[in-house]
Coordinates of C-alpha atoms and ligand atoms in Angstrom, one line a residue:
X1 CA 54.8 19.6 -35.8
X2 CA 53.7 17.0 -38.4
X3 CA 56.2 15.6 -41.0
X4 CA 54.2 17.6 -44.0
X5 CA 54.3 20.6 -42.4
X6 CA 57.8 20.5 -41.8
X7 CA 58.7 19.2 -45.8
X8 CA 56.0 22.0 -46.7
X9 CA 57.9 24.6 -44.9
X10 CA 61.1 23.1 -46.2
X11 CA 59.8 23.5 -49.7
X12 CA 58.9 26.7 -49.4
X13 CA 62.5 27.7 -47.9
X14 CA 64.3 25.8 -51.1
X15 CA 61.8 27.7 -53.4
X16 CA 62.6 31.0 -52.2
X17 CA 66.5 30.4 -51.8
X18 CA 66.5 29.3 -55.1
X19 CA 64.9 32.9 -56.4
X20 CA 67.2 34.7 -54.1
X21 CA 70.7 32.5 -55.6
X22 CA 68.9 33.4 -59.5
X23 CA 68.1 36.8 -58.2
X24 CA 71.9 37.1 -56.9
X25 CA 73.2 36.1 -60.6
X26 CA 71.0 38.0 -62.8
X27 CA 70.9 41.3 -60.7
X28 CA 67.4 42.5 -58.9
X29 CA 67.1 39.5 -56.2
X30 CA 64.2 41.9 -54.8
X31 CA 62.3 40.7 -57.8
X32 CA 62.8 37.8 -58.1
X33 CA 61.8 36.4 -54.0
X34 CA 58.9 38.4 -54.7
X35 CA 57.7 36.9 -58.1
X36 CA 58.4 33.5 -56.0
X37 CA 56.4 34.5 -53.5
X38 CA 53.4 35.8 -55.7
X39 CA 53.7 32.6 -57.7
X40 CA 53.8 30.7 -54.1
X41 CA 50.5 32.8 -52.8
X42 CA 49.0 31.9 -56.3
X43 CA 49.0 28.2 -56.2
X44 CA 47.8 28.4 -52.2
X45 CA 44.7 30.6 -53.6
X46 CA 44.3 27.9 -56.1
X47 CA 44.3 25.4 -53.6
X48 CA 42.3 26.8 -51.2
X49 CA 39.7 27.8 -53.7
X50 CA 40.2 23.8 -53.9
X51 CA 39.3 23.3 -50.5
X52 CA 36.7 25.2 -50.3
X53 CA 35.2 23.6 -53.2
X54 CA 35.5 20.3 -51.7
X55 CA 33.8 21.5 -48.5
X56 CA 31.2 22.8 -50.8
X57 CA 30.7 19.1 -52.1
X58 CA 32.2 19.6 -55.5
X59 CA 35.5 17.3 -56.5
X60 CA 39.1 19.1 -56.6
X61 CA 40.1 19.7 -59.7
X62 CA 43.7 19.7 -58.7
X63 CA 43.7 17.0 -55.8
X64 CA 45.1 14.5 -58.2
X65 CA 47.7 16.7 -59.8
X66 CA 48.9 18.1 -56.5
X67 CA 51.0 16.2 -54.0
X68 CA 51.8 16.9 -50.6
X69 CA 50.8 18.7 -47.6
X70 CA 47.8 19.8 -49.7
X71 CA 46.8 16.5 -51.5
X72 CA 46.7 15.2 -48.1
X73 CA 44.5 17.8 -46.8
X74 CA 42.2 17.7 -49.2
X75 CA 41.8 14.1 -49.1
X76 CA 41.3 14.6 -45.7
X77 CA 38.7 17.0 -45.9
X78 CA 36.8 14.4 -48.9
X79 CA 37.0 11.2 -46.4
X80 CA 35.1 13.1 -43.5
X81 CA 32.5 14.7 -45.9
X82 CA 32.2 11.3 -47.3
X83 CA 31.8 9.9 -44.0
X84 CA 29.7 12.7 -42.5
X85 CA 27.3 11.6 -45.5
X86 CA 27.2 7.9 -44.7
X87 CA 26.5 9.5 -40.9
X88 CA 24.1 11.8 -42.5
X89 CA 22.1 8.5 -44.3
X90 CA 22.2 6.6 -41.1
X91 CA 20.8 9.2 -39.0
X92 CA 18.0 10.2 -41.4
X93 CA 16.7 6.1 -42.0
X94 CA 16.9 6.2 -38.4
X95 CA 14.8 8.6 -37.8
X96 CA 12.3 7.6 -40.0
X97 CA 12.0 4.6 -38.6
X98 CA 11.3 6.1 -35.3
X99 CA 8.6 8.2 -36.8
X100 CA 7.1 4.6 -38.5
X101 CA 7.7 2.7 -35.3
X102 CA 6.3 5.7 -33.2
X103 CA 3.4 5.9 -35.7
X104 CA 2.8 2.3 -35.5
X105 CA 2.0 2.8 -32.0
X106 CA -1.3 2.5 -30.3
X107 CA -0.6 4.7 -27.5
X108 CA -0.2 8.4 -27.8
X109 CA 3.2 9.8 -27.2
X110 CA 3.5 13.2 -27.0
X111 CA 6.5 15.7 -26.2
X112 CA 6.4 18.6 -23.5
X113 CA 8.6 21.6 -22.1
X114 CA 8.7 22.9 -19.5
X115 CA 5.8 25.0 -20.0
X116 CA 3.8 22.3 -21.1
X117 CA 3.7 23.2 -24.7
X118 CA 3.5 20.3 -27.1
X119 CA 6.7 20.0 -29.4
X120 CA 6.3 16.4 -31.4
X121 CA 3.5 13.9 -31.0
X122 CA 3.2 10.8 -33.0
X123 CA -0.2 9.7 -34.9
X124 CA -2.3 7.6 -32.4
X125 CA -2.2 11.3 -30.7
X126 CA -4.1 12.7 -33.4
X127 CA -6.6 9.7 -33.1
X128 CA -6.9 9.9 -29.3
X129 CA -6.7 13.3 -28.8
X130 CA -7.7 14.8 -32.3
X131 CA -4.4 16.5 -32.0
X132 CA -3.4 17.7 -35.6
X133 CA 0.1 19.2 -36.9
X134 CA 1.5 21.8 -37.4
X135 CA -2.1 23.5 -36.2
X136 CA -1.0 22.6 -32.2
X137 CA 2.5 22.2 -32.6
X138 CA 4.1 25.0 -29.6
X139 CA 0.1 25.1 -28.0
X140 CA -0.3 24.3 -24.1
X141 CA -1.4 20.5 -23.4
X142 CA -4.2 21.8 -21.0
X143 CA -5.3 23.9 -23.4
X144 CA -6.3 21.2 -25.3
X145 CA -6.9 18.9 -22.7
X146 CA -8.8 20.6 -20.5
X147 CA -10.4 17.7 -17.9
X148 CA -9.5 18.9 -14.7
X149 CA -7.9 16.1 -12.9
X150 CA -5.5 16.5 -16.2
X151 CA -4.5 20.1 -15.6
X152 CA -4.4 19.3 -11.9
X153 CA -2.1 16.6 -12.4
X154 CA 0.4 17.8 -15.2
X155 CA 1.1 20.5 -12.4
X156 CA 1.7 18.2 -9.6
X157 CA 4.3 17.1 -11.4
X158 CA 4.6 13.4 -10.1
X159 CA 4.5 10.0 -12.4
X160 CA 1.4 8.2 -11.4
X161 CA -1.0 6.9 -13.7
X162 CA -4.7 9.0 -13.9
X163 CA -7.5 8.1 -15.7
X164 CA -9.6 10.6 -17.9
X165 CA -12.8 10.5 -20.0
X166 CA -11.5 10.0 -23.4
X167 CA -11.8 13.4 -25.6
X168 CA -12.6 11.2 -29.1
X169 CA -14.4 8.5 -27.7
X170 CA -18.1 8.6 -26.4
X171 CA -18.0 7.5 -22.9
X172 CA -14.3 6.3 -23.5
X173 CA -11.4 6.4 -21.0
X174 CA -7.8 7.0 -21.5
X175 CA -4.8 6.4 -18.6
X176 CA -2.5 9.4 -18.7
X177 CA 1.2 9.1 -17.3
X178 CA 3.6 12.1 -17.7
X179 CA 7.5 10.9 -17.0
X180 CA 10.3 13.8 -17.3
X181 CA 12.9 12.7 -19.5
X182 CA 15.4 15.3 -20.0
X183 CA 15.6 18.2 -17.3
X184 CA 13.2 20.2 -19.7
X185 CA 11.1 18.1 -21.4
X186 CA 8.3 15.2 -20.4
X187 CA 6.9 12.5 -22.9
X188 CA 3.0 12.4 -22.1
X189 CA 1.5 8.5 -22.8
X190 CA -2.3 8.6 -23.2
X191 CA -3.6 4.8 -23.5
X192 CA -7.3 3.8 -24.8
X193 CA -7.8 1.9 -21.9
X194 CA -12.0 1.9 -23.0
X195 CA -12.5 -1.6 -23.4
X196 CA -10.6 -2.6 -19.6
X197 CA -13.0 0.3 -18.4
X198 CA -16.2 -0.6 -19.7
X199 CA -15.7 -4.3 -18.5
X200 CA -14.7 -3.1 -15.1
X201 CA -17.4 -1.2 -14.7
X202 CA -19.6 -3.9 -15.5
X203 CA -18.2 -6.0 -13.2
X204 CA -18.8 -3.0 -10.2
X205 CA -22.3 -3.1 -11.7
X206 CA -23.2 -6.4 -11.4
X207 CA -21.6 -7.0 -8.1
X208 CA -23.5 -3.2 -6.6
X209 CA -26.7 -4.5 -8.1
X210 CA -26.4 -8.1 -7.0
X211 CA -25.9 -6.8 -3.3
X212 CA -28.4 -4.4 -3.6
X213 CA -30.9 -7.0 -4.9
X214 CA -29.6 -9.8 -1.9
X215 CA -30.5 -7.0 0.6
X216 CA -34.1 -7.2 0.6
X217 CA -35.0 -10.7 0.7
X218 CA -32.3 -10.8 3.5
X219 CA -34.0 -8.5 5.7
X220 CA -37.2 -10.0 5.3
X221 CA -35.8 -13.6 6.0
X222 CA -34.2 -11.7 9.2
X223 CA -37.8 -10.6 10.2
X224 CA -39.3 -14.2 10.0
X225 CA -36.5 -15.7 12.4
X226 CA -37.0 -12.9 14.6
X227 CA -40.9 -13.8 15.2
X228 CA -39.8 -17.5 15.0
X229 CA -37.1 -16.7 17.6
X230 CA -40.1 -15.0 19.8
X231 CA -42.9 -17.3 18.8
X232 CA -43.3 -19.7 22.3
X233 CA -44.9 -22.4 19.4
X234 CA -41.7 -23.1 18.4
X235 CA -40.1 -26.3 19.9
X236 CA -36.7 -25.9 21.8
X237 CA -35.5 -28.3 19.4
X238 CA -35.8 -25.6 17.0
X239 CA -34.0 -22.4 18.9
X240 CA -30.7 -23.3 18.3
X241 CA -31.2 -23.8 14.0
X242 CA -33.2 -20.7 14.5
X243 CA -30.4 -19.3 16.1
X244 CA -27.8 -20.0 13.8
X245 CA -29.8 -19.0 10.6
X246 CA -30.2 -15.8 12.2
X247 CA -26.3 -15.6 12.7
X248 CA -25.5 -16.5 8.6
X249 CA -28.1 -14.0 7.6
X250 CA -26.5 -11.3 10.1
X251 CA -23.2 -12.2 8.5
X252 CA -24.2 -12.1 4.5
X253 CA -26.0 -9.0 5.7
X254 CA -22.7 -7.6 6.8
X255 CA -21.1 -8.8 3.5
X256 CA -23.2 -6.9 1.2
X257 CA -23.0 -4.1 3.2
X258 CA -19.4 -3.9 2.6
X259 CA -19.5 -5.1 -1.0
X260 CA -22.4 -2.0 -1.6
X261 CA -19.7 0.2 0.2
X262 CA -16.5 -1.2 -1.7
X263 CA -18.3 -0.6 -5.3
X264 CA -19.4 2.8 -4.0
X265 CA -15.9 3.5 -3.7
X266 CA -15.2 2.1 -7.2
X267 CA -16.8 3.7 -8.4
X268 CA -16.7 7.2 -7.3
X269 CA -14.7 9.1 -9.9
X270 CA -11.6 11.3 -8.6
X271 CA -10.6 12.4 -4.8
X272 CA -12.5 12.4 -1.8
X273 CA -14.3 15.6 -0.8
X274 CA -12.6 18.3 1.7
X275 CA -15.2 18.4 4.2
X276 CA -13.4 19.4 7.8
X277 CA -12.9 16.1 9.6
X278 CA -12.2 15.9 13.9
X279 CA -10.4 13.0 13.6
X280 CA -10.1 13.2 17.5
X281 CA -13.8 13.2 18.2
X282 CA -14.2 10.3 15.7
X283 CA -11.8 8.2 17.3
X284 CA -13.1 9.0 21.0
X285 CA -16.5 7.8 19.1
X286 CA -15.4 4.5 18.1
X287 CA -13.7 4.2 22.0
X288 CA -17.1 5.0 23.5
X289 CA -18.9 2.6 21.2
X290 CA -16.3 -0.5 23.0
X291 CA -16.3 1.1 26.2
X292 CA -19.2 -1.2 27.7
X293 CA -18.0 -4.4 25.7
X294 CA -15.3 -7.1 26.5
X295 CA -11.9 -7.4 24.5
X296 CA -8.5 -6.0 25.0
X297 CA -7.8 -2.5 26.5
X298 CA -8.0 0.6 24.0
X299 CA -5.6 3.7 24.6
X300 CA -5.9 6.5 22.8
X301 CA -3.0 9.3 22.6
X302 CA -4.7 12.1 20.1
X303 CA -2.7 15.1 18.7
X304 CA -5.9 17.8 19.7
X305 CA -4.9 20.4 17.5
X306 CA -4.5 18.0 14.5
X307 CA -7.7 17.7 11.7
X308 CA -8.5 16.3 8.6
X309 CA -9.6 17.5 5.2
X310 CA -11.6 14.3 3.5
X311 CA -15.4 12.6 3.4
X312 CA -16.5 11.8 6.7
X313 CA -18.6 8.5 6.1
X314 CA -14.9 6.8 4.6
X315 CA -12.3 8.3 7.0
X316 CA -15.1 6.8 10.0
X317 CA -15.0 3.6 8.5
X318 CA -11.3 3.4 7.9
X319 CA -11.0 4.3 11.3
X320 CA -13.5 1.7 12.5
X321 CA -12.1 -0.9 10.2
X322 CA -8.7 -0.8 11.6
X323 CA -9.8 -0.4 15.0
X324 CA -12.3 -3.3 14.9
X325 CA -9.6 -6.1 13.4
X326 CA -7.1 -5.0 16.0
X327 CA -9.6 -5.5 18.5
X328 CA -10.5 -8.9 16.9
X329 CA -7.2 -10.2 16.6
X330 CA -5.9 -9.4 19.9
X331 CA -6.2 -11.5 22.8
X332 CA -8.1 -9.7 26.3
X333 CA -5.2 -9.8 28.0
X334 CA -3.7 -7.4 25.0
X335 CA -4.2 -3.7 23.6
X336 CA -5.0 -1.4 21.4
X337 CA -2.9 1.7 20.9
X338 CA -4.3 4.2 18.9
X339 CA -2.4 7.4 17.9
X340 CA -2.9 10.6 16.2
X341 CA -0.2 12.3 15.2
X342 CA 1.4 14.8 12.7
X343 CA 4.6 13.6 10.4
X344 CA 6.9 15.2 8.1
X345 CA 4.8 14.2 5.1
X346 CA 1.6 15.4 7.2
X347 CA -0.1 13.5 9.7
X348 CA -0.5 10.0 10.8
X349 CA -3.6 7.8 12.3
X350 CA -1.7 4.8 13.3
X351 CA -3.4 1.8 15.0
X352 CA -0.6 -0.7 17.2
X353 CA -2.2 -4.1 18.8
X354 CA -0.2 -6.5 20.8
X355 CA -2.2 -9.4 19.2
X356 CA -1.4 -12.1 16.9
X357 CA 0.4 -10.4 13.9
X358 CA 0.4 -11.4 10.6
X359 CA 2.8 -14.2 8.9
X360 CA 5.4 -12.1 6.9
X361 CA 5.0 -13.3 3.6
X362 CA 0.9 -12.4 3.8
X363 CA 0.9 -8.8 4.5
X364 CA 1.0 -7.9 1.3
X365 CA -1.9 -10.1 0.5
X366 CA -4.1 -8.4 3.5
X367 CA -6.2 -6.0 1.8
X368 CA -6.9 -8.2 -1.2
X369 CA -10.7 -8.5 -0.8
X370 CA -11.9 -11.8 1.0
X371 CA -8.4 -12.5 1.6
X372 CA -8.0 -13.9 5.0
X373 CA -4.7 -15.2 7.1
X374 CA -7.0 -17.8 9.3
X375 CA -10.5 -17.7 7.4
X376 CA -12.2 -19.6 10.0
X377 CA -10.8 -17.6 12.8
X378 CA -12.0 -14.3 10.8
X379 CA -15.8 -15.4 10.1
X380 CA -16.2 -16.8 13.6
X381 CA -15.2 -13.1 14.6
X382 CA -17.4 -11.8 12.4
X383 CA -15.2 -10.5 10.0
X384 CA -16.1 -10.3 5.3
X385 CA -13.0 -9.8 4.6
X386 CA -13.6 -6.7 3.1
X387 CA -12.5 -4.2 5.6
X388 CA -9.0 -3.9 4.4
X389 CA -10.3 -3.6 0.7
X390 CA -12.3 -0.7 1.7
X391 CA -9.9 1.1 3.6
X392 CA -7.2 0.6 1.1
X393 CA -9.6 2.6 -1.6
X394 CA -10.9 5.4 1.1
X395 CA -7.2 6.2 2.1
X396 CA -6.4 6.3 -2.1
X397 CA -9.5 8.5 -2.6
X398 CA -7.6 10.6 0.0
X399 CA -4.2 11.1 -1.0
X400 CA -3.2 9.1 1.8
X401 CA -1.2 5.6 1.9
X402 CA -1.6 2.6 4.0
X403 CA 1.6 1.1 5.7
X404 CA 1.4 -2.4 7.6
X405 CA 4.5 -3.7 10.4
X406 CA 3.4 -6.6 11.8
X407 CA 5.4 -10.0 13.8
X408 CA 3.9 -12.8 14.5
X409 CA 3.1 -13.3 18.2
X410 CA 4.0 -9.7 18.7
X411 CA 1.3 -8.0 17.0
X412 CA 0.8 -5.6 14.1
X413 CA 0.5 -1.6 13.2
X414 CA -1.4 -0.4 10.4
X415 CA -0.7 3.1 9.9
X416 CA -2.4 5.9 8.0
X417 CA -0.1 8.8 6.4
X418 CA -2.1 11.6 5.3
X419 CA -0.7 14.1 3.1
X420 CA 0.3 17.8 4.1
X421 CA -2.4 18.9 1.9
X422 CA -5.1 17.3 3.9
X423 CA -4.2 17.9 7.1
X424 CA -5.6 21.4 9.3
X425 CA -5.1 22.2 12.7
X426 CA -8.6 21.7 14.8
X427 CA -9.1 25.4 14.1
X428 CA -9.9 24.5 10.7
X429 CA -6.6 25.9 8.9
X430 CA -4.0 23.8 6.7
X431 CA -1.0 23.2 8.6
X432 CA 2.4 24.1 7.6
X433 CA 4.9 21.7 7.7
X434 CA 4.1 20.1 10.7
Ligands
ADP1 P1 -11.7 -9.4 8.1 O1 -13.1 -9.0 8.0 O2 -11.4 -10.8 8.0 O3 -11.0 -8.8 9.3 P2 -10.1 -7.6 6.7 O4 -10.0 -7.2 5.2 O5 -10.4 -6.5 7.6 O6 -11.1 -8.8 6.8 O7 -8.7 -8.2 7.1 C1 -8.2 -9.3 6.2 C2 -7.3 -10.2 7.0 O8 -6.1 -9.5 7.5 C3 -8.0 -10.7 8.3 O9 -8.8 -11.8 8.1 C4 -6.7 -11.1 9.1 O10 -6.3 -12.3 8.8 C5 -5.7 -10.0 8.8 N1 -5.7 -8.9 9.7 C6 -6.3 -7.7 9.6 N2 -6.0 -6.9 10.7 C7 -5.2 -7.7 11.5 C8 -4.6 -7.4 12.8 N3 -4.8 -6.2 13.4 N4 -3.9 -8.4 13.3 C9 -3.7 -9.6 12.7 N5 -4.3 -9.9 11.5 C10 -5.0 -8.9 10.9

């Protein structure tokens, strides 16, 4: 027990011996302990009515006058009151100046529970998203931002980065990215990301219509070297620059056709369709189309049941792409493994080649566009070095991610993973967990 507790109860046993020895003396010691102790109970009232004054934020009137266990409580009581008011200071400058920092901001910020119901949002939400308050304080987000790739993603859940048309802005964009914070709540960042948008997309322009506009005096300069090529006035001495005119144009034909289908892609707002796709039959396509020509052996191992929901002109050419570089980057005496399979995150397309692999430090760098380990190596195959580019954005347009092993000398695997939610089984129904 504390040493003013003890002297307190000390105090109180000396105050009421003392009435009992005065009470012995003058007769009626009954009394006289009780007058003690109703004088005793007295002075606690008065001090607790102290107390409670002090915890009311007044000044004791008696805290200087009294000594002891109570001055000491008391005094107590005023230095954490005192303290809990410096606290109290602190806490509210801080906050304001996370409200003036917040407000500062350019990007939205605004605060979600777990049903999606908006509980703070700072001032660049009101500008971006004409958000006002109190007016949508408790309201659902979707409610008020109703683009569907919005509501689609707030459910999903995950923290990827989407892009919207922005509400307040003509012809605006905003990036939205949604990160839980606290088991209940998620802070919502909406960026004007207008300006990046407008320039990219005139960069897609200009490179779609400068393709589109190199097309046709292409073809026609491919018609004249054809009739050149079968013309018998033209000298021998011309064939072979003949020839190899006619091989650039073939090759800058081939670029533009994958620059027209890379901006496509670009351009192409949200994800792929669902049509059914028989992934099977594509691939024993693309085998057929080799079949006759030279180039290492291609072996197919197909899941039959196995199908996939997506747009069938992108998932061909991501097939095609992958199968054509593994074909052109292995040697004759190599092959080509392709497999079709499913995976516990859905299915896979996977393409294996025993050929000459990729130096470790450059796969990353693969599906930059024009990027190229052994440039001369890739246009003397006849490669843009786009392929890559474009099946990077068709498998993104389908959910799906590209993975890349490769060793040197050993050869390299790209593989496809397509998620659950676009894989069926070849009778056309989505497959559970497969
Ligand atoms: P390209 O038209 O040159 O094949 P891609 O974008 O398809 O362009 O590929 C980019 C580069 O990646 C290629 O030039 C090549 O260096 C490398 N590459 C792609 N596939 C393979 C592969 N299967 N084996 C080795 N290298 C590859």
């Amino acid at each position: 027990m504390p040493k003013r507790w003890i002297t307190h109860l000390v105090l109180l046993c000396v105050w009421l011996l003392g009435a009992l020895l005065i009470g012995l003396g003058a007769g009626a010691p009954g009394w006289w302990i009780s007058g003690a102790l109703a004088l005793w109970l007295t002075s606690t009232l008065l001090k607790l009515y102290d107390l409670d004054r002090v915890l009311d934020g007044h000044k004791a009137r008696t805290i200087t006058t009294t000594s002891g266990l109570w001055a000491e409580l008391l005094a107590r009581v005023a230095r954490y009151k005192d303290k809990a008011s410096v606290r109290k200071k602190k806490y509210h400058r801080l906050l304001r100046e996370v409200r003036e920092s917040t407000g500062a901001l350019r990007d939205a910020g605004v605060i979600l529970n777990a049903q999606n119901e908006i509980q703070w949002f700072n001032a660049a939400a009101t500008r971006l998203l004409g958000l006002a308050s109190p007016r949508d304080i408790g309201l659902r987000i979707d409610n008020l931002v109703r683009h569907p790739e919005f509501v689609e993603y707030l459910n999903d859940a995950d923290d990827r980065v989407i892009y919207i048309p922005a509400p307040q802005v003509s012809a605006g964009r905003i990036s939205v990215q949604v990160i839980p914070y606290s088991r209940k709540q998620r802070l919502a960042i909406f960026r004007d990301v207008t300006h990046e948008y407008r320039l990219e997309r005139t960069r897609r322009d200009f490179v779609a219509n400068a393709s589109h506009e190199l097309r046709s005096p292409l073809t026609v300069f491919g018609g004249y070297l054809d009739t050149m090529l079968e013309d018998p006035a033209v000298t021998a001495g011309w064939r072979g620059p003949i020839d190899e005119m006619q091989r650039q144009v073939d090759r800058m034909t081939r670029i533009i056709c994958d620059l027209i289908e890379l901006s496509r892609l670009e351009s192409m707002d949200g994800r792929a369709a669902q049509e059914f796709i028989d992934v099977v039959a594509i691939a024993k396509g693309i085998g057929k189309d080799f079949a006759r020509s030279s180039g290492p052996e291609l072996r197919f191992d197909l899941a039959p049941d196995l199908a996939l929901l997506g747009d069938e002109t992108q998932l061909y050419s991501v097939f095609y792409n992958l199968i054509v570089n593994a074909r052109r980057f292995t040697p004759e005496t190599g092959h080509v493994q392709v497999t079709w399979r499913p995976s516990d995150d859905g299915a896979v397309f996977e393409v294996r080649d025993t050929g000459i692999g990729i130096p470790e430090e450059m796969i990353a760098r693969v599906t930059e566009r024009f990027f190229r380990v052994d440039p001369g190596r890739s246009r003397a195959a006849g490669g843009t070095g786009l392929g890559l580019a474009i099946v990077k954005h068709a498998l993104q347009k389908h959910d799906a991610e590209l993975t890349i092993e490769s060793q040197l000398d050993v050869g390299s695997t790209f593989s496809c993973h397509f998620p659950h939610e676009r894989v069926v089984s070849r009778g056309g129904t989505r497959q559970a967990a497969v």
